[in-house]
Amino acid sequence: MKIKITRITADIVDIPLKRSHQFSAAKIDAKPFLILQMETNEGVIGIGEGTTPGIWWGGESVETMKLVIDQYFSPLLYDEDPRQIERILGRMDRQVFGNEFAKATVEMALYDIVGKLAGVPVYQLFGGQYYEKLPTRWALAIGKVEEDVEEAKVKMEGNVHHQFKMKAGNLPTAEDADRAIKVAEKLKGLTTVGVDPNGSWDELTTRKWMDRLYKAGIAFLEQPLPKWDIDGLARLKEMKKVPIMADESASTLSEVDQLIKREAVDIISLKVHKSGGMSRVKKIAAMAEAAGVPCFGGTSLESSIGTTAALHVYSTIPNLTEGCELFGPIWLADDIVDQPLKLSGGHIFLPEESGLGVTISQEKLNKYRRKNVMSAGGTQ
Ligand code: MN
């Protein structure tokens, strides 16, 4: 019997955070998610989750994803065979430019269906687990030196996280660099700290501070310069001090091709949503592998659904040697699934059930569903 997609629903939910989170461009108290449910004629339901750090990050938000999926992707998907993933990705690309986060949300539900149909966890569809567990960095994002240091110590004492990265970028570059150095120096010998200004630092000031950042033992400098400034990243890398990681600059396959050709990065941060799905993450990792560039498992701050999807593909990537930052489910005050992901001893583990291995809690979905889908919700 032909398998085909017969029903698609996309609900926006707002899940509260345990504490406020300071990004370079916004402070948030709740995280919005788009929960996609895709049903086949045989009753298999695939789950996808769409989320972004905020619309400031890459131009997409849960509201844009809902519109693109409801208006443009659902009509393409009805009556299609969910196992034809590459063909569906190609059709979405021809129909809608960009909007990689929305495409990744659809692809996630497709892989969940295929895994369930095959009776295997999604990681088996990507070549099997190379890593059974991944070390997870926690993001220090309170924005005050003493409080960030204290939070790191509490995480280490509780055996929850042993490595960290600092969110930066809401101060001028020099003040931000000074704050990062103070935090790193207070934690020196105990752990390692990376810094992520989300593309908001300027090159000249970054160069002036590079030696001090290096001496403070900063583990990596993630996307210090704007997404488009590949030459600037290459010049910072050329200093051979703190390793330069690309995040925003390393979204699509062609962007990663440019980064590699121009020798602009030491590490590539992978993310399922920014690249348009798990299969493209796998391709990007292979490009990096061929160039001898290690990868880091990035997060768009997903709930247990998107975090599990990321972990499925990350666990199959041999050159993902820099660990990950899949802490989304712990950062949220609640979750949308029945069984939140397992995290212990600073590592995150995969479920063994077929598909993604997560089930949506209908009670939570009802509780957190946004009543008016065009209201601002948790974003500011
Ligand atoms: Mn980042």
mmCIF file of C-alpha atoms and ligand atoms in Angstrom:
data_model
loop_
_atom_site.group_PDB
_atom_site.id
_atom_site.type_symbol
_atom_site.label_atom_id
_atom_site.label_comp_id
_atom_site.label_asym_id
_atom_site.label_seq_id
_atom_site.Cartn_x
_atom_site.Cartn_y
_atom_site.Cartn_z
ATOM 1 C CA MET A 1 0.000 0.000 0.000
ATOM 2 C CA LYS A 2 1.209 3.448 -0.819
ATOM 3 C CA ILE A 3 2.258 5.467 2.202
ATOM 4 C CA LYS A 4 1.239 9.088 2.069
ATOM 5 C CA ILE A 5 0.964 12.154 4.266
ATOM 6 C CA THR A 6 -2.655 12.889 5.130
ATOM 7 C CA ARG A 7 -2.631 15.448 7.946
ATOM 8 C CA ILE A 8 -0.290 18.232 9.101
ATOM 9 C CA THR A 9 -0.749 20.488 12.128
ATOM 10 C CA ALA A 10 1.589 23.231 13.352
ATOM 11 C CA ASP A 11 1.054 24.670 16.852
ATOM 12 C CA ILE A 12 2.996 27.498 18.477
ATOM 13 C CA VAL A 13 3.767 26.939 22.170
ATOM 14 C CA ASP A 14 5.566 29.227 24.643
ATOM 15 C CA ILE A 15 7.518 27.377 27.323
ATOM 16 C CA PRO A 16 8.830 29.330 30.329
ATOM 17 C CA LEU A 17 12.568 29.418 31.138
ATOM 18 C CA LYS A 18 14.114 28.723 34.522
ATOM 19 C CA ARG A 19 15.874 32.098 34.336
ATOM 20 C CA SER A 20 16.086 35.023 31.903
ATOM 21 C CA HIS A 21 18.595 34.574 29.074
ATOM 22 C CA GLN A 22 20.641 37.498 27.730
ATOM 23 C CA PHE A 23 21.555 37.196 24.041
ATOM 24 C CA SER A 24 23.537 39.874 22.215
ATOM 25 C CA ALA A 25 20.305 41.315 20.831
ATOM 26 C CA ALA A 26 17.478 40.257 23.158
ATOM 27 C CA LYS A 27 16.553 39.107 26.643
ATOM 28 C CA ILE A 28 13.882 36.420 26.901
ATOM 29 C CA ASP A 29 11.854 34.752 29.683
ATOM 30 C CA ALA A 30 9.995 32.136 27.616
ATOM 31 C CA LYS A 31 10.942 30.217 24.503
ATOM 32 C CA PRO A 32 8.534 29.814 21.581
ATOM 33 C CA PHE A 33 8.419 26.542 19.614
ATOM 34 C CA LEU A 34 6.507 25.388 16.570
ATOM 35 C CA ILE A 35 5.292 21.829 17.107
ATOM 36 C CA LEU A 36 4.654 20.018 13.844
ATOM 37 C CA GLN A 37 2.634 16.795 13.713
ATOM 38 C CA MET A 38 2.503 14.934 10.412
ATOM 39 C CA GLU A 39 0.230 11.895 10.055
ATOM 40 C CA THR A 40 0.257 9.207 7.378
ATOM 41 C CA ASN A 41 -2.640 7.171 5.960
ATOM 42 C CA GLU A 42 -1.421 4.252 8.127
ATOM 43 C CA GLY A 43 -1.670 6.326 11.299
ATOM 44 C CA VAL A 44 2.057 6.879 11.913
ATOM 45 C CA ILE A 45 2.640 10.355 13.340
ATOM 46 C CA GLY A 46 5.931 12.159 12.758
ATOM 47 C CA ILE A 47 6.944 14.989 15.071
ATOM 48 C CA GLY A 48 9.009 18.015 14.155
ATOM 49 C CA GLU A 49 9.998 21.042 16.193
ATOM 50 C CA GLY A 50 10.853 24.446 14.837
ATOM 51 C CA THR A 51 12.606 27.019 16.975
ATOM 52 C CA THR A 52 15.138 29.811 16.561
ATOM 53 C CA PRO A 53 17.210 31.750 19.104
ATOM 54 C CA GLY A 54 15.003 34.694 17.973
ATOM 55 C CA ILE A 55 14.175 36.458 14.716
ATOM 56 C CA TRP A 56 17.360 38.546 15.173
ATOM 57 C CA TRP A 57 19.517 35.417 14.629
ATOM 58 C CA GLY A 58 18.734 34.503 11.031
ATOM 59 C CA GLY A 59 15.496 36.243 10.074
ATOM 60 C CA GLU A 60 13.139 33.396 10.960
ATOM 61 C CA SER A 61 10.825 32.974 13.963
ATOM 62 C CA VAL A 62 8.098 30.514 14.981
ATOM 63 C CA GLU A 63 5.565 32.867 13.383
ATOM 64 C CA THR A 64 7.355 32.898 10.007
ATOM 65 C CA MET A 65 7.814 29.115 10.172
ATOM 66 C CA LYS A 66 4.128 28.552 10.851
ATOM 67 C CA LEU A 67 3.170 30.765 7.917
ATOM 68 C CA VAL A 68 5.635 29.132 5.517
ATOM 69 C CA ILE A 69 4.627 25.609 6.548
ATOM 70 C CA ASP A 70 0.851 26.213 6.566
ATOM 71 C CA GLN A 71 0.792 28.278 3.408
ATOM 72 C CA TYR A 72 3.537 26.784 1.214
ATOM 73 C CA PHE A 73 4.857 23.426 2.465
ATOM 74 C CA SER A 74 1.679 21.636 3.575
ATOM 75 C CA PRO A 75 0.100 21.784 0.079
ATOM 76 C CA LEU A 76 3.330 20.265 -1.319
ATOM 77 C CA LEU A 77 3.373 17.501 1.274
ATOM 78 C CA TYR A 78 -0.189 16.167 1.178
ATOM 79 C CA ASP A 79 -0.383 12.779 -0.580
ATOM 80 C CA GLU A 80 3.434 12.617 -0.837
ATOM 81 C CA ASP A 81 5.424 9.583 0.291
ATOM 82 C CA PRO A 82 7.225 10.745 3.501
ATOM 83 C CA ARG A 83 10.153 8.406 2.734
ATOM 84 C CA GLN A 84 11.180 10.451 -0.327
ATOM 85 C CA ILE A 85 13.053 12.954 1.830
ATOM 86 C CA GLU A 86 15.611 14.227 -0.702
ATOM 87 C CA ARG A 87 12.887 14.759 -3.288
ATOM 88 C CA ILE A 88 10.740 16.652 -0.774
ATOM 89 C CA LEU A 89 13.730 18.823 0.262
ATOM 90 C CA GLY A 90 14.338 19.637 -3.405
ATOM 91 C CA ARG A 91 10.714 20.594 -3.946
ATOM 92 C CA MET A 92 10.697 22.817 -0.841
ATOM 93 C CA ASP A 93 13.876 24.546 -2.082
ATOM 94 C CA ARG A 94 12.300 25.274 -5.449
ATOM 95 C CA GLN A 95 9.083 26.529 -3.859
ATOM 96 C CA VAL A 96 10.534 28.700 -1.054
ATOM 97 C CA PHE A 97 13.880 30.524 -0.959
ATOM 98 C CA GLY A 98 15.791 30.284 2.338
ATOM 99 C CA ASN A 99 13.607 29.596 5.397
ATOM 100 C CA GLU A 100 15.947 26.783 6.423
ATOM 101 C CA PHE A 101 14.491 26.562 9.938
ATOM 102 C CA ALA A 102 11.032 25.834 8.505
ATOM 103 C CA LYS A 103 12.473 23.249 6.099
ATOM 104 C CA ALA A 104 14.370 21.541 8.930
ATOM 105 C CA THR A 105 11.145 21.328 10.963
ATOM 106 C CA VAL A 106 9.429 19.467 8.115
ATOM 107 C CA GLU A 107 12.447 17.213 7.534
ATOM 108 C CA MET A 108 12.537 16.300 11.249
ATOM 109 C CA ALA A 109 8.953 14.986 11.094
ATOM 110 C CA LEU A 110 9.771 13.048 7.896
ATOM 111 C CA TYR A 111 12.756 11.313 9.541
ATOM 112 C CA ASP A 112 10.627 10.520 12.588
ATOM 113 C CA ILE A 113 8.102 8.802 10.296
ATOM 114 C CA VAL A 114 10.771 6.890 8.346
ATOM 115 C CA GLY A 115 12.434 5.707 11.565
ATOM 116 C CA LYS A 116 9.096 4.565 12.949
ATOM 117 C CA LEU A 117 8.222 2.753 9.703
ATOM 118 C CA ALA A 118 11.609 1.017 9.704
ATOM 119 C CA GLY A 119 11.447 0.300 13.449
ATOM 120 C CA VAL A 120 14.861 1.915 14.085
ATOM 121 C CA PRO A 121 16.095 5.048 15.901
ATOM 122 C CA VAL A 122 16.830 7.918 13.481
ATOM 123 C CA TYR A 123 20.589 7.673 14.102
ATOM 124 C CA GLN A 124 20.545 4.288 12.313
ATOM 125 C CA LEU A 125 19.352 6.087 9.174
ATOM 126 C CA PHE A 126 22.526 8.232 9.310
ATOM 127 C CA GLY A 127 25.020 5.395 9.682
ATOM 128 C CA GLY A 128 24.714 4.413 13.337
ATOM 129 C CA GLN A 129 26.169 5.871 16.511
ATOM 130 C CA TYR A 130 29.826 6.830 16.446
ATOM 131 C CA TYR A 131 29.327 8.424 19.887
ATOM 132 C CA GLU A 132 27.030 6.865 22.510
ATOM 133 C CA LYS A 133 26.962 10.121 24.459
ATOM 134 C CA LEU A 134 28.223 13.661 23.934
ATOM 135 C CA PRO A 135 29.665 16.129 26.454
ATOM 136 C CA THR A 136 27.397 19.185 26.699
ATOM 137 C CA ARG A 137 28.518 22.758 27.354
ATOM 138 C CA TRP A 138 26.239 25.041 29.346
ATOM 139 C CA ALA A 139 25.771 28.664 28.245
ATOM 140 C CA LEU A 140 26.581 31.244 30.914
ATOM 141 C CA ALA A 141 24.183 34.042 30.017
ATOM 142 C CA ILE A 142 23.338 35.969 33.165
ATOM 143 C CA GLY A 143 25.737 38.683 32.010
ATOM 144 C CA LYS A 144 27.418 39.450 35.387
ATOM 145 C CA VAL A 145 30.902 38.090 36.191
ATOM 146 C CA GLU A 146 30.292 36.891 39.762
ATOM 147 C CA GLU A 147 26.907 35.353 38.969
ATOM 148 C CA ASP A 148 28.149 33.599 35.824
ATOM 149 C CA VAL A 149 31.134 32.165 37.739
ATOM 150 C CA GLU A 150 28.853 31.041 40.564
ATOM 151 C CA GLU A 151 26.471 29.363 38.120
ATOM 152 C CA ALA A 152 29.365 27.467 36.502
ATOM 153 C CA LYS A 153 30.570 26.258 39.907
ATOM 154 C CA VAL A 154 27.080 25.091 40.899
ATOM 155 C CA LYS A 155 26.763 23.173 37.597
ATOM 156 C CA MET A 156 30.136 21.478 38.145
ATOM 157 C CA GLU A 157 29.462 20.640 41.797
ATOM 158 C CA GLY A 158 26.114 19.126 40.828
ATOM 159 C CA ASN A 159 27.830 17.044 38.098
ATOM 160 C CA VAL A 160 25.425 18.573 35.552
ATOM 161 C CA HIS A 161 27.897 20.353 33.237
ATOM 162 C CA HIS A 162 31.675 20.508 33.237
ATOM 163 C CA GLN A 163 32.309 22.828 30.285
ATOM 164 C CA PHE A 164 30.877 26.232 29.421
ATOM 165 C CA LYS A 165 30.464 28.942 26.892
ATOM 166 C CA MET A 166 29.630 32.563 27.577
ATOM 167 C CA LYS A 167 27.062 34.523 25.674
ATOM 168 C CA ALA A 168 28.442 37.982 24.854
ATOM 169 C CA GLY A 169 27.673 40.877 22.576
ATOM 170 C CA ASN A 170 25.328 43.142 24.502
ATOM 171 C CA LEU A 171 28.261 45.358 25.553
ATOM 172 C CA PRO A 172 30.878 47.151 23.416
ATOM 173 C CA THR A 173 33.560 44.663 22.235
ATOM 174 C CA ALA A 174 36.286 45.719 24.711
ATOM 175 C CA GLU A 175 33.948 45.505 27.748
ATOM 176 C CA ASP A 176 32.632 42.162 26.563
ATOM 177 C CA ALA A 177 36.152 40.777 26.072
ATOM 178 C CA ASP A 178 37.176 42.057 29.510
ATOM 179 C CA ARG A 179 34.148 40.353 31.116
ATOM 180 C CA ALA A 180 34.865 37.067 29.296
ATOM 181 C CA ILE A 181 38.480 37.135 30.463
ATOM 182 C CA LYS A 182 37.437 37.774 34.094
ATOM 183 C CA VAL A 183 35.046 34.804 34.020
ATOM 184 C CA ALA A 184 37.614 32.526 32.315
ATOM 185 C CA GLU A 185 40.358 33.502 34.767
ATOM 186 C CA LYS A 186 38.153 32.819 37.797
ATOM 187 C CA LEU A 187 37.364 29.364 36.375
ATOM 188 C CA LYS A 188 40.883 28.592 35.138
ATOM 189 C CA GLY A 189 42.046 25.116 36.091
ATOM 190 C CA LEU A 190 38.475 24.040 36.838
ATOM 191 C CA THR A 191 36.969 24.067 33.349
ATOM 192 C CA THR A 192 37.149 25.605 29.872
ATOM 193 C CA VAL A 193 35.059 28.524 28.633
ATOM 194 C CA GLY A 194 34.259 29.481 25.031
ATOM 195 C CA VAL A 195 32.830 32.890 24.057
ATOM 196 C CA ASP A 196 29.955 33.552 21.638
ATOM 197 C CA PRO A 197 29.232 37.211 20.747
ATOM 198 C CA ASN A 198 26.829 36.198 17.949
ATOM 199 C CA GLY A 199 28.615 38.246 15.302
ATOM 200 C CA SER A 200 28.551 41.496 17.261
ATOM 201 C CA TRP A 201 32.257 42.235 17.872
ATOM 202 C CA ASP A 202 34.349 44.464 15.635
ATOM 203 C CA GLU A 203 37.524 43.137 14.083
ATOM 204 C CA LEU A 204 39.978 45.783 15.225
ATOM 205 C CA THR A 205 39.011 45.548 18.908
ATOM 206 C CA THR A 206 38.936 41.740 18.718
ATOM 207 C CA ARG A 207 42.504 41.762 17.356
ATOM 208 C CA LYS A 208 43.638 44.075 20.158
ATOM 209 C CA TRP A 209 42.162 41.740 22.788
ATOM 210 C CA MET A 210 43.113 38.433 21.140
ATOM 211 C CA ASP A 211 46.335 37.943 23.086
ATOM 212 C CA ARG A 212 44.612 38.490 26.437
ATOM 213 C CA LEU A 213 41.725 36.176 25.460
ATOM 214 C CA TYR A 214 44.308 33.533 24.511
ATOM 215 C CA LYS A 215 46.271 33.914 27.757
ATOM 216 C CA ALA A 216 43.044 33.628 29.789
ATOM 217 C CA GLY A 217 42.602 30.191 28.181
ATOM 218 C CA ILE A 218 39.401 30.951 26.232
ATOM 219 C CA ALA A 219 38.606 27.625 24.517
ATOM 220 C CA PHE A 220 37.155 29.131 21.333
ATOM 221 C CA LEU A 221 35.791 32.372 19.945
ATOM 222 C CA GLU A 222 32.463 31.592 18.261
ATOM 223 C CA GLN A 223 31.288 33.886 15.474
ATOM 224 C CA PRO A 224 32.987 37.038 16.779
ATOM 225 C CA LEU A 225 32.306 38.967 13.532
ATOM 226 C CA PRO A 226 29.131 39.363 11.434
ATOM 227 C CA LYS A 227 27.926 36.417 9.346
ATOM 228 C CA TRP A 228 29.094 37.975 6.062
ATOM 229 C CA ASP A 229 32.640 38.853 7.193
ATOM 230 C CA ILE A 230 34.489 35.736 6.009
ATOM 231 C CA ASP A 231 37.738 37.619 5.331
ATOM 232 C CA GLY A 232 37.658 39.057 8.858
ATOM 233 C CA LEU A 233 37.248 35.574 10.344
ATOM 234 C CA ALA A 234 40.160 34.368 8.190
ATOM 235 C CA ARG A 235 42.376 37.199 9.506
ATOM 236 C CA LEU A 236 41.481 36.329 13.137
ATOM 237 C CA LYS A 237 42.218 32.652 12.448
ATOM 238 C CA GLU A 238 45.550 33.638 10.908
ATOM 239 C CA MET A 239 46.596 35.092 14.283
ATOM 240 C CA LYS A 240 46.791 31.460 15.543
ATOM 241 C CA LYS A 241 45.590 32.378 19.024
ATOM 242 C CA VAL A 242 42.072 31.480 20.231
ATOM 243 C CA PRO A 243 40.469 28.951 17.802
ATOM 244 C CA ILE A 244 37.815 30.631 15.633
ATOM 245 C CA MET A 245 34.462 28.854 15.381
ATOM 246 C CA ALA A 246 31.862 29.735 12.729
ATOM 247 C CA ASP A 247 28.179 29.501 13.583
ATOM 248 C CA GLU A 248 26.001 32.030 11.712
ATOM 249 C CA SER A 249 28.578 32.061 8.845
ATOM 250 C CA ALA A 250 28.379 28.263 8.533
ATOM 251 C CA SER A 251 24.679 27.720 7.847
ATOM 252 C CA THR A 252 24.249 26.354 4.325
ATOM 253 C CA LEU A 253 26.408 23.974 2.295
ATOM 254 C CA SER A 254 27.642 26.740 -0.003
ATOM 255 C CA GLU A 255 28.558 28.972 2.957
ATOM 256 C CA VAL A 256 30.611 26.157 4.475
ATOM 257 C CA ASP A 257 32.264 25.602 1.100
ATOM 258 C CA GLN A 258 33.389 29.262 1.140
ATOM 259 C CA LEU A 259 34.633 29.094 4.744
ATOM 260 C CA ILE A 260 36.745 26.065 3.920
ATOM 261 C CA LYS A 261 38.128 27.438 0.645
ATOM 262 C CA ARG A 262 39.077 30.729 2.305
ATOM 263 C CA GLU A 263 40.568 28.971 5.345
ATOM 264 C CA ALA A 264 38.418 31.128 7.601
ATOM 265 C CA VAL A 265 37.655 28.756 10.504
ATOM 266 C CA ASP A 266 39.205 26.333 12.973
ATOM 267 C CA ILE A 267 35.884 24.765 14.069
ATOM 268 C CA ILE A 268 32.409 24.585 12.502
ATOM 269 C CA SER A 269 29.328 24.711 14.725
ATOM 270 C CA LEU A 270 26.628 22.439 13.305
ATOM 271 C CA LYS A 271 22.922 23.117 13.798
ATOM 272 C CA VAL A 272 19.978 21.218 12.349
ATOM 273 C CA HIS A 273 17.714 24.221 11.807
ATOM 274 C CA LYS A 274 20.096 26.772 10.294
ATOM 275 C CA SER A 275 21.209 24.247 7.662
ATOM 276 C CA GLY A 276 17.744 23.093 6.624
ATOM 277 C CA GLY A 277 17.759 19.698 8.297
ATOM 278 C CA MET A 278 19.634 16.688 9.600
ATOM 279 C CA SER A 279 20.682 15.344 6.202
ATOM 280 C CA ARG A 280 22.371 18.648 5.362
ATOM 281 C CA VAL A 281 24.143 18.695 8.719
ATOM 282 C CA LYS A 282 25.560 15.300 7.807
ATOM 283 C CA LYS A 283 26.730 16.662 4.434
ATOM 284 C CA ILE A 284 28.305 19.761 6.031
ATOM 285 C CA ALA A 285 30.138 17.576 8.535
ATOM 286 C CA ALA A 286 31.494 15.499 5.658
ATOM 287 C CA MET A 287 32.744 18.644 3.898
ATOM 288 C CA ALA A 288 34.475 19.695 7.120
ATOM 289 C CA GLU A 289 35.911 16.210 7.560
ATOM 290 C CA ALA A 290 37.440 16.312 4.087
ATOM 291 C CA ALA A 291 39.057 19.666 4.944
ATOM 292 C CA GLY A 292 40.334 18.485 8.322
ATOM 293 C CA VAL A 293 38.040 20.856 10.230
ATOM 294 C CA PRO A 294 36.499 19.578 13.486
ATOM 295 C CA CYS A 295 32.835 20.187 14.350
ATOM 296 C CA PHE A 296 30.908 21.295 17.429
ATOM 297 C CA GLY A 297 27.279 20.281 18.059
ATOM 298 C CA GLY A 298 25.427 23.600 18.267
ATOM 299 C CA THR A 299 21.906 24.298 19.514
ATOM 300 C CA SER A 300 19.073 26.613 18.552
ATOM 301 C CA LEU A 301 17.830 26.067 22.129
ATOM 302 C CA GLU A 302 15.417 23.298 21.248
ATOM 303 C CA SER A 303 13.110 21.429 23.599
ATOM 304 C CA SER A 304 13.549 17.652 23.951
ATOM 305 C CA ILE A 305 12.146 17.118 20.429
ATOM 306 C CA GLY A 306 14.639 19.225 18.475
ATOM 307 C CA THR A 307 17.460 18.372 20.879
ATOM 308 C CA THR A 308 16.874 14.674 20.260
ATOM 309 C CA ALA A 309 16.865 15.229 16.481
ATOM 310 C CA ALA A 310 20.200 17.061 16.712
ATOM 311 C CA LEU A 311 21.683 14.362 18.910
ATOM 312 C CA HIS A 312 20.578 11.620 16.494
ATOM 313 C CA VAL A 313 22.621 13.106 13.664
ATOM 314 C CA TYR A 314 25.502 14.486 15.782
ATOM 315 C CA SER A 315 26.086 11.038 17.306
ATOM 316 C CA THR A 316 26.892 9.668 13.820
ATOM 317 C CA ILE A 317 29.559 12.296 12.947
ATOM 318 C CA PRO A 318 33.143 11.117 13.608
ATOM 319 C CA ASN A 319 34.695 14.607 13.322
ATOM 320 C CA LEU A 320 32.328 16.051 15.930
ATOM 321 C CA THR A 321 35.264 16.111 18.319
ATOM 322 C CA GLU A 322 34.523 19.420 20.081
ATOM 323 C CA GLY A 323 31.472 18.208 22.032
ATOM 324 C CA CYS A 324 28.069 19.874 21.936
ATOM 325 C CA GLU A 325 25.849 22.407 23.669
ATOM 326 C CA LEU A 326 22.534 20.532 23.619
ATOM 327 C CA PHE A 327 21.285 21.879 26.937
ATOM 328 C CA GLY A 328 17.918 23.213 25.737
ATOM 329 C CA PRO A 329 15.703 20.854 27.754
ATOM 330 C CA ILE A 330 17.493 21.730 31.018
ATOM 331 C CA TRP A 331 17.230 25.462 30.377
ATOM 332 C CA LEU A 332 13.438 25.243 30.068
ATOM 333 C CA ALA A 333 11.260 25.224 33.173
ATOM 334 C CA ASP A 334 9.028 22.596 31.526
ATOM 335 C CA ASP A 335 9.043 20.398 28.425
ATOM 336 C CA ILE A 336 6.581 19.362 25.767
ATOM 337 C CA VAL A 337 7.360 15.621 25.732
ATOM 338 C CA ASP A 338 6.377 12.803 28.088
ATOM 339 C CA GLN A 339 9.985 11.696 28.676
ATOM 340 C CA PRO A 340 12.542 14.548 28.638
ATOM 341 C CA LEU A 341 16.043 13.668 27.381
ATOM 342 C CA LYS A 342 18.491 12.033 29.737
ATOM 343 C CA LEU A 343 21.459 14.115 30.818
ATOM 344 C CA SER A 344 23.933 13.031 33.449
ATOM 345 C CA GLY A 345 27.541 13.637 34.375
ATOM 346 C CA GLY A 346 27.793 16.442 31.813
ATOM 347 C CA HIS A 347 26.752 14.145 28.960
ATOM 348 C CA ILE A 348 23.528 13.812 26.973
ATOM 349 C CA PHE A 349 22.183 10.405 25.917
ATOM 350 C CA LEU A 350 19.866 9.251 23.120
ATOM 351 C CA PRO A 351 16.578 7.402 23.510
ATOM 352 C CA GLU A 352 16.476 3.922 21.922
ATOM 353 C CA GLU A 353 12.895 3.886 20.632
ATOM 354 C CA SER A 354 12.248 3.971 16.895
ATOM 355 C CA GLY A 355 12.070 7.300 15.066
ATOM 356 C CA LEU A 356 13.160 10.290 17.136
ATOM 357 C CA GLY A 357 12.064 8.406 20.247
ATOM 358 C CA VAL A 358 9.989 11.200 21.763
ATOM 359 C CA THR A 359 6.237 11.538 22.320
ATOM 360 C CA ILE A 360 4.370 14.802 22.709
ATOM 361 C CA SER A 361 2.467 15.387 25.928
ATOM 362 C CA GLN A 362 -0.989 16.481 24.803
ATOM 363 C CA GLU A 363 -1.569 18.008 28.230
ATOM 364 C CA LYS A 364 1.532 20.200 27.881
ATOM 365 C CA LEU A 365 0.668 21.052 24.290
ATOM 366 C CA ASN A 366 -2.737 22.313 25.431
ATOM 367 C CA LYS A 367 -1.260 24.139 28.416
ATOM 368 C CA TYR A 368 1.390 26.088 26.456
ATOM 369 C CA ARG A 369 -0.346 26.516 23.090
ATOM 370 C CA ARG A 370 -0.370 30.198 22.103
ATOM 371 C CA LYS A 371 -3.929 31.438 21.950
ATOM 372 C CA ASN A 372 -3.376 34.233 19.474
ATOM 373 C CA VAL A 373 -0.715 32.984 17.037
ATOM 374 C CA MET A 374 0.261 36.480 15.903
ATOM 375 C CA SER A 375 0.875 37.898 19.385
ATOM 376 C CA ALA A 376 4.489 38.418 20.509
ATOM 377 C CA GLY A 377 4.463 35.467 22.939
ATOM 378 C CA GLY A 378 7.799 34.824 24.628
ATOM 379 C CA THR A 379 9.891 37.003 22.326
ATOM 380 C CA GLN A 380 10.765 40.592 23.052
HETATM 381 MN MN MN B 1 26.368 30.694 18.324
#
